[in-house]
Amino acid sequence: MALSDFLAELDALLSDATTAFAADADAAALEAARIQYLGAANGRIKSVQKGLKEVDKADKPAAGKRFNEVKQEIEAAFEAAKERPVAISGTAAGRAIAAGVSFDPTIPGIRPRLGRLHPITQTIDELKEIMGRLGFTAVDGPEVEDPWHNFEALNIPAEHPARDPLENFYLEKGVRTIFRGGQAAGGDNVEKTAAKTVLTPFMLLRSQTSTVQIRVMEKTPPPVRIISCGRVYRPDTADATHYPMFHQIEGLLIDRHVTMADLKSTLRLFARSAFAPDVHIRFRPSFFPFTEPSVEVDMSWQGGWMEMGGAGMVDPNVLRAVGYDPEEVTGFAFGLGIERICARRHVITDIRELYKNDVRFLHQF
Ligand code: PHE
């Protein structure tokens, strides 16, 4: 092949390739052009390179030199095209770039909408932080529970009205393991030999986070200092202050010589951190099967009192149920409603708003 023919081929290749790479292509078109010109198997550079062999021997050095220059120029054109902002089809900016309108970086951009944590999750995170500073470790427990952890070990016997089917979400069928040689109490402390699995209708969605007290004490020797935040379920009709699913923060402290004064100080410190330094707390006598004495906990708000939950000294029967010696250790427990805390902090007047998933509402927090 004559040198002039070869050089003409190179020139055509260079002009075609640089035109293709300069076009306002999107990423897919650019990749197609890369394969067409620079492709290792069938790219046009490759086929032109094959022509180099046909060039007269005397002209080969000149032809080879020009070939290398052209190849480098095409590669540079491709690299430049890769760096260029790509027209994003479908956006105003993309169309403007495609239409040859220059990009104006001073025009305000379209701000992507950022997600954020749900106000209940934010509240839980803050409560964990506050109680963490007081030395309480956050633990979790299951939402589907057996009667041992939801009732029995918490000193709530079978005939207690709190176990009424109308007060709980029982699951139609729950799998419980019965062990030979022992009546299944449902706890982990049952002797485990030759298990056989039977269906019983007794599992339920936990109605309180106090279940986690039992789960922790069954596994841990005293002292214990935990909180547990999570969902609980009760068949309540939804209104401004009730919902069939809500969240509780449970606290449990077991040690030697724990008294009601420790409970009150802890809750006061908690309230001051969670709300305001001048918040007051008040105890009203109450009853829970798993605490004795028991109290309702109120916190001052807007000139009055707001009920936040229940608390008390852990009942000796509960300590015995988990294998603790009530003569050795005592403790306090409390359970507060997280929706109430969240609603109070953000002045939310209807907790149903929290579960409608309306981002116009949730976006405020
Ligand atoms: N579990 C109780 C409830 O759900 C609250 C509570 C927790 C009371 C711990 C005393 C001690 O209402």
Short mmCIF file of C-alpha atoms and ligand atoms in Angstrom, two decimals:
data_model
loop_
_atom_site.label_atom_id
_atom_site.label_comp_id
_atom_site.label_asym_id
_atom_site.label_seq_id
_atom_site.Cartn_x
_atom_site.Cartn_y
_atom_site.Cartn_z
CA MET A 1 0.00 0.00 0.00
CA ALA A 2 1.21 3.50 -0.86
CA LEU A 3 2.13 5.67 2.10
CA SER A 4 -0.29 8.39 0.99
CA ASP A 5 -3.23 5.96 1.03
CA PHE A 6 -2.35 4.80 4.50
CA LEU A 7 -2.03 8.37 5.79
CA ALA A 8 -5.38 9.27 4.22
CA GLU A 9 -6.97 6.34 6.04
CA LEU A 10 -5.46 7.54 9.30
CA ASP A 11 -6.77 11.07 8.76
CA ALA A 12 -10.28 9.78 8.09
CA LEU A 13 -10.13 7.62 11.19
CA LEU A 14 -8.92 10.52 13.34
CA SER A 15 -11.62 12.88 12.16
CA ASP A 16 -14.42 10.28 12.51
CA ALA A 17 -13.29 9.25 15.99
CA THR A 18 -12.85 12.75 17.39
CA THR A 19 -16.24 13.78 15.98
CA ALA A 20 -17.87 10.76 17.59
CA PHE A 21 -16.27 11.41 21.00
CA ALA A 22 -17.07 15.12 20.86
CA ALA A 23 -20.78 14.51 20.22
CA ASP A 24 -23.07 15.18 23.19
CA ALA A 25 -23.36 11.55 23.97
CA ASP A 26 -24.65 9.92 27.12
CA ALA A 27 -22.60 7.25 28.85
CA ALA A 28 -24.01 4.42 26.72
CA ALA A 29 -23.33 6.21 23.40
CA LEU A 30 -19.81 7.05 24.53
CA GLU A 31 -19.15 3.42 25.36
CA ALA A 32 -20.48 2.36 21.94
CA ALA A 33 -18.12 4.83 20.27
CA ARG A 34 -15.23 3.54 22.36
CA ILE A 35 -15.90 0.00 21.17
CA GLN A 36 -16.27 1.16 17.57
CA TYR A 37 -12.95 3.00 17.48
CA LEU A 38 -10.78 1.73 20.30
CA GLY A 39 -12.21 -1.78 20.72
CA ALA A 40 -9.44 -4.32 21.24
CA ALA A 41 -11.02 -6.95 18.99
CA ASN A 42 -12.75 -5.16 16.10
CA GLY A 43 -12.09 -1.47 16.67
CA ARG A 44 -11.29 0.68 13.63
CA ILE A 45 -7.82 1.44 14.98
CA LYS A 46 -7.12 -2.28 14.96
CA SER A 47 -8.15 -2.69 11.35
CA VAL A 48 -6.13 0.33 10.26
CA GLN A 49 -3.16 -1.09 12.14
CA LYS A 50 -3.44 -4.26 10.05
CA GLY A 51 -2.97 -2.05 6.93
CA LEU A 52 0.41 -0.99 8.31
CA LYS A 53 1.82 -4.37 7.29
CA GLU A 54 0.94 -3.68 3.67
CA VAL A 55 2.84 -0.38 3.52
CA ASP A 56 6.06 -0.44 1.48
CA LYS A 57 9.03 -1.31 3.60
CA ALA A 58 10.81 2.02 3.08
CA ASP A 59 7.74 3.97 4.21
CA LYS A 60 7.05 1.87 7.29
CA PRO A 61 8.84 4.11 9.85
CA ALA A 62 6.92 7.21 8.73
CA ALA A 63 3.62 5.29 8.61
CA GLY A 64 4.19 3.79 12.07
CA LYS A 65 5.05 7.17 13.57
CA ARG A 66 1.87 8.77 12.22
CA PHE A 67 -0.19 5.75 13.33
CA ASN A 68 1.02 6.18 16.93
CA GLU A 69 0.23 9.89 16.90
CA VAL A 70 -3.28 9.28 15.63
CA LYS A 71 -3.88 6.53 18.15
CA GLN A 72 -2.79 8.79 21.01
CA GLU A 73 -5.00 11.61 19.79
CA ILE A 74 -8.04 9.36 19.62
CA GLU A 75 -7.36 8.01 23.09
CA ALA A 76 -7.02 11.56 24.41
CA ALA A 77 -10.33 12.52 22.76
CA PHE A 78 -11.98 9.58 24.49
CA GLU A 79 -10.52 10.50 27.90
CA ALA A 80 -11.71 14.08 27.47
CA ALA A 81 -15.20 12.87 26.58
CA LYS A 82 -15.29 10.73 29.73
CA GLU A 83 -14.52 13.74 31.92
CA ARG A 84 -17.17 15.92 30.33
CA PRO A 85 -20.37 16.38 32.38
CA VAL A 86 -22.83 14.02 30.79
CA ALA A 87 -26.23 15.26 29.75
CA ILE A 88 -28.66 13.63 32.11
CA SER A 89 -31.65 12.93 29.96
CA GLY A 90 -34.92 13.95 31.49
CA THR A 91 -33.59 16.78 33.65
CA ALA A 92 -33.75 20.43 32.77
CA ALA A 93 -29.97 20.65 33.11
CA GLY A 94 -29.54 17.63 30.86
CA ARG A 95 -31.77 19.08 28.17
CA ALA A 96 -30.02 22.42 28.41
CA ILE A 97 -26.62 20.79 27.97
CA ALA A 98 -27.95 18.66 25.11
CA ALA A 99 -29.36 21.77 23.46
CA GLY A 100 -25.97 23.42 23.68
CA VAL A 101 -27.04 25.90 26.38
CA SER A 102 -24.13 26.48 28.68
CA PHE A 103 -24.45 25.35 32.28
CA ASP A 104 -24.91 28.16 34.78
CA PRO A 105 -23.49 27.09 38.14
CA THR A 106 -24.97 30.13 39.91
CA ILE A 107 -28.59 28.97 39.45
CA PRO A 108 -29.86 27.27 42.63
CA GLY A 109 -29.88 23.51 42.23
CA ILE A 110 -32.76 21.12 42.75
CA ARG A 111 -32.26 20.02 46.32
CA PRO A 112 -32.78 16.29 46.84
CA ARG A 113 -35.17 15.58 49.69
CA LEU A 114 -33.24 13.98 52.52
CA GLY A 115 -34.82 11.34 54.70
CA ARG A 116 -34.62 11.50 58.46
CA LEU A 117 -35.30 9.31 61.44
CA HIS A 118 -38.90 8.97 62.61
CA PRO A 119 -39.59 11.14 65.69
CA ILE A 120 -40.17 8.01 67.79
CA THR A 121 -36.77 6.62 66.71
CA GLN A 122 -35.15 9.97 67.47
CA THR A 123 -36.76 9.94 70.93
CA ILE A 124 -35.60 6.37 71.59
CA ASP A 125 -32.05 7.26 70.58
CA GLU A 126 -32.03 10.20 72.98
CA LEU A 127 -33.52 8.18 75.84
CA LYS A 128 -30.86 5.51 75.35
CA GLU A 129 -28.22 8.21 75.43
CA ILE A 130 -29.57 9.75 78.65
CA MET A 131 -29.92 6.42 80.44
CA GLY A 132 -26.57 5.30 79.08
CA ARG A 133 -24.97 8.20 80.92
CA LEU A 134 -26.60 6.88 84.12
CA GLY A 135 -24.99 3.50 83.49
CA PHE A 136 -27.97 1.65 81.98
CA THR A 137 -27.28 -0.69 79.07
CA ALA A 138 -29.91 -0.85 76.30
CA VAL A 139 -31.15 -4.36 75.47
CA ASP A 140 -33.88 -5.72 73.18
CA GLY A 141 -36.43 -8.46 73.55
CA PRO A 142 -38.84 -10.27 71.20
CA GLU A 143 -42.23 -8.79 70.33
CA VAL A 144 -43.87 -12.23 70.10
CA GLU A 145 -43.83 -13.59 73.63
CA ASP A 146 -44.86 -16.59 75.63
CA PRO A 147 -47.08 -16.34 78.72
CA TRP A 148 -44.17 -17.05 81.03
CA HIS A 149 -42.31 -13.85 80.16
CA ASN A 150 -45.37 -11.66 79.57
CA PHE A 151 -47.33 -12.81 82.64
CA GLU A 152 -46.29 -15.77 84.77
CA ALA A 153 -42.81 -14.69 85.81
CA LEU A 154 -44.16 -11.17 86.33
CA ASN A 155 -46.47 -12.49 89.06
CA ILE A 156 -49.56 -12.31 86.83
CA PRO A 157 -51.34 -15.67 87.41
CA ALA A 158 -53.64 -17.42 84.91
CA GLU A 159 -56.87 -16.03 86.37
CA HIS A 160 -55.65 -12.41 86.32
CA PRO A 161 -57.86 -10.08 84.22
CA ALA A 162 -54.78 -8.69 82.43
CA ARG A 163 -54.57 -12.07 80.65
CA ASP A 164 -58.07 -11.80 79.25
CA PRO A 165 -58.22 -12.45 75.49
CA LEU A 166 -59.94 -9.09 75.10
CA GLU A 167 -56.93 -7.35 76.61
CA ASN A 168 -54.28 -8.99 74.46
CA PHE A 169 -53.37 -9.96 70.94
CA TYR A 170 -53.06 -13.73 71.29
CA LEU A 171 -51.73 -15.53 68.27
CA GLU A 172 -53.97 -18.27 66.96
CA LYS A 173 -51.18 -20.80 67.02
CA GLY A 174 -47.89 -20.51 68.76
CA VAL A 175 -45.17 -23.10 68.67
CA ARG A 176 -43.97 -24.00 72.11
CA THR A 177 -41.55 -26.69 73.00
CA ILE A 178 -42.60 -29.13 75.70
CA PHE A 179 -39.82 -31.06 77.39
CA ARG A 180 -40.11 -34.59 78.65
CA GLY A 181 -39.71 -34.85 82.36
CA GLY A 182 -40.85 -31.34 83.07
CA GLN A 183 -43.90 -29.18 82.66
CA ALA A 184 -42.86 -26.50 80.19
CA ALA A 185 -42.81 -23.24 82.02
CA GLY A 186 -41.76 -21.57 78.83
CA GLY A 187 -38.56 -20.29 80.34
CA ASP A 188 -35.02 -21.09 79.40
CA ASN A 189 -34.51 -22.64 82.81
CA VAL A 190 -36.59 -25.72 81.93
CA GLU A 191 -34.63 -28.95 81.86
CA LYS A 192 -33.92 -29.62 78.21
CA THR A 193 -34.19 -33.27 77.33
CA ALA A 194 -35.71 -34.97 74.27
CA ALA A 195 -37.86 -32.12 73.11
CA LYS A 196 -41.09 -32.58 71.28
CA THR A 197 -42.78 -29.66 69.64
CA VAL A 198 -46.50 -29.06 70.12
CA LEU A 199 -48.85 -26.32 69.06
CA THR A 200 -50.39 -24.25 71.80
CA PRO A 201 -52.58 -21.18 71.39
CA PHE A 202 -50.71 -19.19 73.98
CA MET A 203 -48.18 -16.99 72.25
CA LEU A 204 -49.06 -13.32 72.10
CA LEU A 205 -47.78 -9.93 71.00
CA ARG A 206 -46.18 -8.60 74.17
CA SER A 207 -48.37 -6.16 76.03
CA GLN A 208 -45.49 -4.59 77.96
CA THR A 209 -41.71 -4.35 77.81
CA SER A 210 -41.51 -5.76 81.36
CA THR A 211 -40.98 -9.10 79.56
CA VAL A 212 -37.39 -7.99 78.98
CA GLN A 213 -36.79 -7.67 82.74
CA ILE A 214 -37.42 -11.41 83.02
CA ARG A 215 -35.35 -12.31 79.96
CA VAL A 216 -32.37 -10.36 81.26
CA MET A 217 -32.56 -11.60 84.86
CA GLU A 218 -32.90 -15.22 83.72
CA LYS A 219 -29.57 -14.89 81.92
CA THR A 220 -27.63 -12.51 84.17
CA PRO A 221 -26.69 -12.74 87.82
CA PRO A 222 -27.19 -9.47 89.76
CA PRO A 223 -26.34 -6.60 89.68
CA VAL A 224 -28.43 -5.62 86.65
CA ARG A 225 -28.84 -2.16 85.19
CA ILE A 226 -30.71 -2.13 81.86
CA ILE A 227 -33.25 -0.28 79.79
CA SER A 228 -35.26 -1.72 76.93
CA CYS A 229 -37.15 0.33 74.36
CA GLY A 230 -39.62 -1.21 71.95
CA ARG A 231 -43.10 -1.84 70.66
CA VAL A 232 -45.94 -3.24 72.72
CA TYR A 233 -49.45 -4.19 71.61
CA ARG A 234 -52.88 -3.84 73.21
CA PRO A 235 -56.31 -4.00 71.60
CA ASP A 236 -57.11 -0.35 72.36
CA THR A 237 -59.25 1.81 70.10
CA ALA A 238 -57.08 4.44 68.48
CA ASP A 239 -57.68 8.00 69.67
CA ALA A 240 -55.51 11.06 70.32
CA THR A 241 -53.63 9.33 73.16
CA HIS A 242 -54.06 5.60 72.39
CA TYR A 243 -53.00 3.29 69.63
CA PRO A 244 -53.06 -0.54 69.43
CA MET A 245 -49.27 -0.46 69.04
CA PHE A 246 -47.09 1.89 71.04
CA HIS A 247 -43.60 2.08 72.51
CA GLN A 248 -42.34 1.77 76.05
CA ILE A 249 -39.04 2.34 77.75
CA GLU A 250 -38.49 -0.18 80.50
CA GLY A 251 -35.87 0.34 83.18
CA LEU A 252 -34.58 -2.21 85.66
CA LEU A 253 -31.97 -1.89 88.37
CA ILE A 254 -31.15 -4.77 90.73
CA ASP A 255 -28.46 -4.59 93.36
CA ARG A 256 -27.96 -4.71 97.09
CA HIS A 257 -29.78 -2.06 99.15
CA VAL A 258 -31.71 -0.46 96.28
CA THR A 259 -34.56 1.67 97.59
CA MET A 260 -37.49 3.74 96.37
CA ALA A 261 -35.29 6.83 96.78
CA ASP A 262 -32.98 5.47 94.06
CA LEU A 263 -36.00 5.03 91.80
CA LYS A 264 -37.17 8.57 92.36
CA SER A 265 -33.70 10.11 91.87
CA THR A 266 -33.17 8.13 88.68
CA LEU A 267 -36.52 9.17 87.22
CA ARG A 268 -35.95 12.78 88.21
CA LEU A 269 -32.53 12.86 86.54
CA PHE A 270 -34.08 11.21 83.52
CA ALA A 271 -36.92 13.75 83.34
CA ARG A 272 -34.56 16.68 83.72
CA SER A 273 -32.37 15.46 80.87
CA ALA A 274 -35.27 14.50 78.64
CA PHE A 275 -37.35 17.62 79.17
CA ALA A 276 -36.10 20.61 81.15
CA PRO A 277 -33.93 21.22 84.23
CA ASP A 278 -36.93 22.44 86.21
CA VAL A 279 -39.29 19.52 85.54
CA HIS A 280 -40.82 17.94 88.65
CA ILE A 281 -41.90 14.36 89.11
CA ARG A 282 -44.61 12.96 91.33
CA PHE A 283 -45.44 9.44 92.51
CA ARG A 284 -49.04 8.32 93.09
CA PRO A 285 -49.73 5.01 94.86
CA SER A 286 -50.79 2.33 92.40
CA PHE A 287 -50.70 -1.40 91.79
CA PHE A 288 -48.79 -3.67 89.45
CA PRO A 289 -48.48 -7.41 90.11
CA PHE A 290 -44.70 -7.28 89.53
CA THR A 291 -43.83 -4.35 91.82
CA GLU A 292 -44.50 -3.71 95.50
CA PRO A 293 -44.93 -0.91 96.34
CA SER A 294 -46.11 0.39 92.97
CA VAL A 295 -46.56 3.94 91.74
CA GLU A 296 -47.83 5.93 88.79
CA VAL A 297 -45.21 8.39 87.60
CA ASP A 298 -46.34 11.91 86.68
CA MET A 299 -44.17 14.70 85.32
CA SER A 300 -44.99 18.40 85.52
CA TRP A 301 -46.13 19.96 82.31
CA GLN A 302 -47.85 23.20 81.36
CA GLY A 303 -48.85 23.99 84.93
CA GLY A 304 -50.29 20.51 85.52
CA TRP A 305 -49.19 16.87 85.67
CA MET A 306 -48.81 14.40 82.86
CA GLU A 307 -48.91 10.66 83.54
CA MET A 308 -45.82 9.04 82.03
CA GLY A 309 -46.11 5.41 83.17
CA GLY A 310 -45.68 3.02 86.07
CA ALA A 311 -42.88 2.04 88.41
CA GLY A 312 -42.10 0.38 91.70
CA MET A 313 -39.85 -1.91 93.69
CA VAL A 314 -39.50 -5.32 92.03
CA ASP A 315 -41.81 -7.81 93.77
CA PRO A 316 -39.98 -10.61 95.67
CA ASN A 317 -42.04 -13.14 93.68
CA VAL A 318 -40.49 -11.84 90.46
CA LEU A 319 -36.98 -12.07 91.91
CA ARG A 320 -37.70 -15.66 92.99
CA ALA A 321 -39.14 -16.54 89.55
CA VAL A 322 -35.79 -15.75 87.94
CA GLY A 323 -33.77 -17.46 90.66
CA TYR A 324 -32.67 -14.37 92.60
CA ASP A 325 -32.70 -14.25 96.38
CA PRO A 326 -35.00 -11.40 97.54
CA GLU A 327 -33.14 -11.41 100.88
CA GLU A 328 -29.92 -10.62 99.04
CA VAL A 329 -30.95 -8.14 96.36
CA THR A 330 -33.68 -5.61 95.74
CA GLY A 331 -34.43 -3.44 92.77
CA PHE A 332 -36.66 -0.99 91.02
CA ALA A 333 -38.38 -1.08 87.65
CA PHE A 334 -40.22 1.48 85.58
CA GLY A 335 -42.10 1.52 82.31
CA LEU A 336 -42.85 4.79 80.54
CA GLY A 337 -44.72 5.53 77.32
CA ILE A 338 -42.38 6.76 74.59
CA GLU A 339 -45.21 8.31 72.52
CA ARG A 340 -46.04 10.50 75.52
CA ILE A 341 -42.44 11.61 75.87
CA CYS A 342 -42.17 12.30 72.14
CA ALA A 343 -45.53 14.09 72.01
CA ARG A 344 -44.62 16.24 74.94
CA ARG A 345 -41.25 17.25 73.55
CA HIS A 346 -42.64 18.19 70.15
CA VAL A 347 -46.07 19.38 71.32
CA ILE A 348 -47.86 16.76 69.23
CA THR A 349 -51.51 16.68 70.24
CA ASP A 350 -52.61 13.49 68.46
CA ILE A 351 -50.29 10.46 68.47
CA ARG A 352 -52.11 8.96 65.46
CA GLU A 353 -50.22 11.51 63.36
CA LEU A 354 -47.03 9.60 64.15
CA TYR A 355 -48.27 6.54 62.24
CA LYS A 356 -49.93 8.04 59.18
CA ASN A 357 -46.60 8.23 57.39
CA ASP A 358 -47.46 11.64 56.03
CA VAL A 359 -44.05 13.13 55.27
CA ARG A 360 -45.45 16.66 55.48
CA PHE A 361 -46.04 15.96 59.17
CA LEU A 362 -42.92 13.85 59.85
CA HIS A 363 -40.66 16.28 58.01
CA GLN A 364 -41.07 18.83 60.83
CA PHE A 365 -39.05 16.86 63.36
N1 PHE B 1 -45.40 -2.73 82.58
C1 PHE B 1 -46.22 -1.69 83.15
C2 PHE B 1 -47.22 -1.25 82.09
O1 PHE B 1 -47.14 -1.66 80.99
C3 PHE B 1 -45.38 -0.51 83.56
C4 PHE B 1 -44.44 -0.85 84.68
C5 PHE B 1 -43.16 -1.24 84.40
C6 PHE B 1 -44.84 -0.75 86.01
C7 PHE B 1 -42.27 -1.56 85.42
C8 PHE B 1 -43.99 -1.04 87.04
C9 PHE B 1 -42.71 -1.45 86.73
O2 PHE B 1 -48.11 -0.50 82.35
#
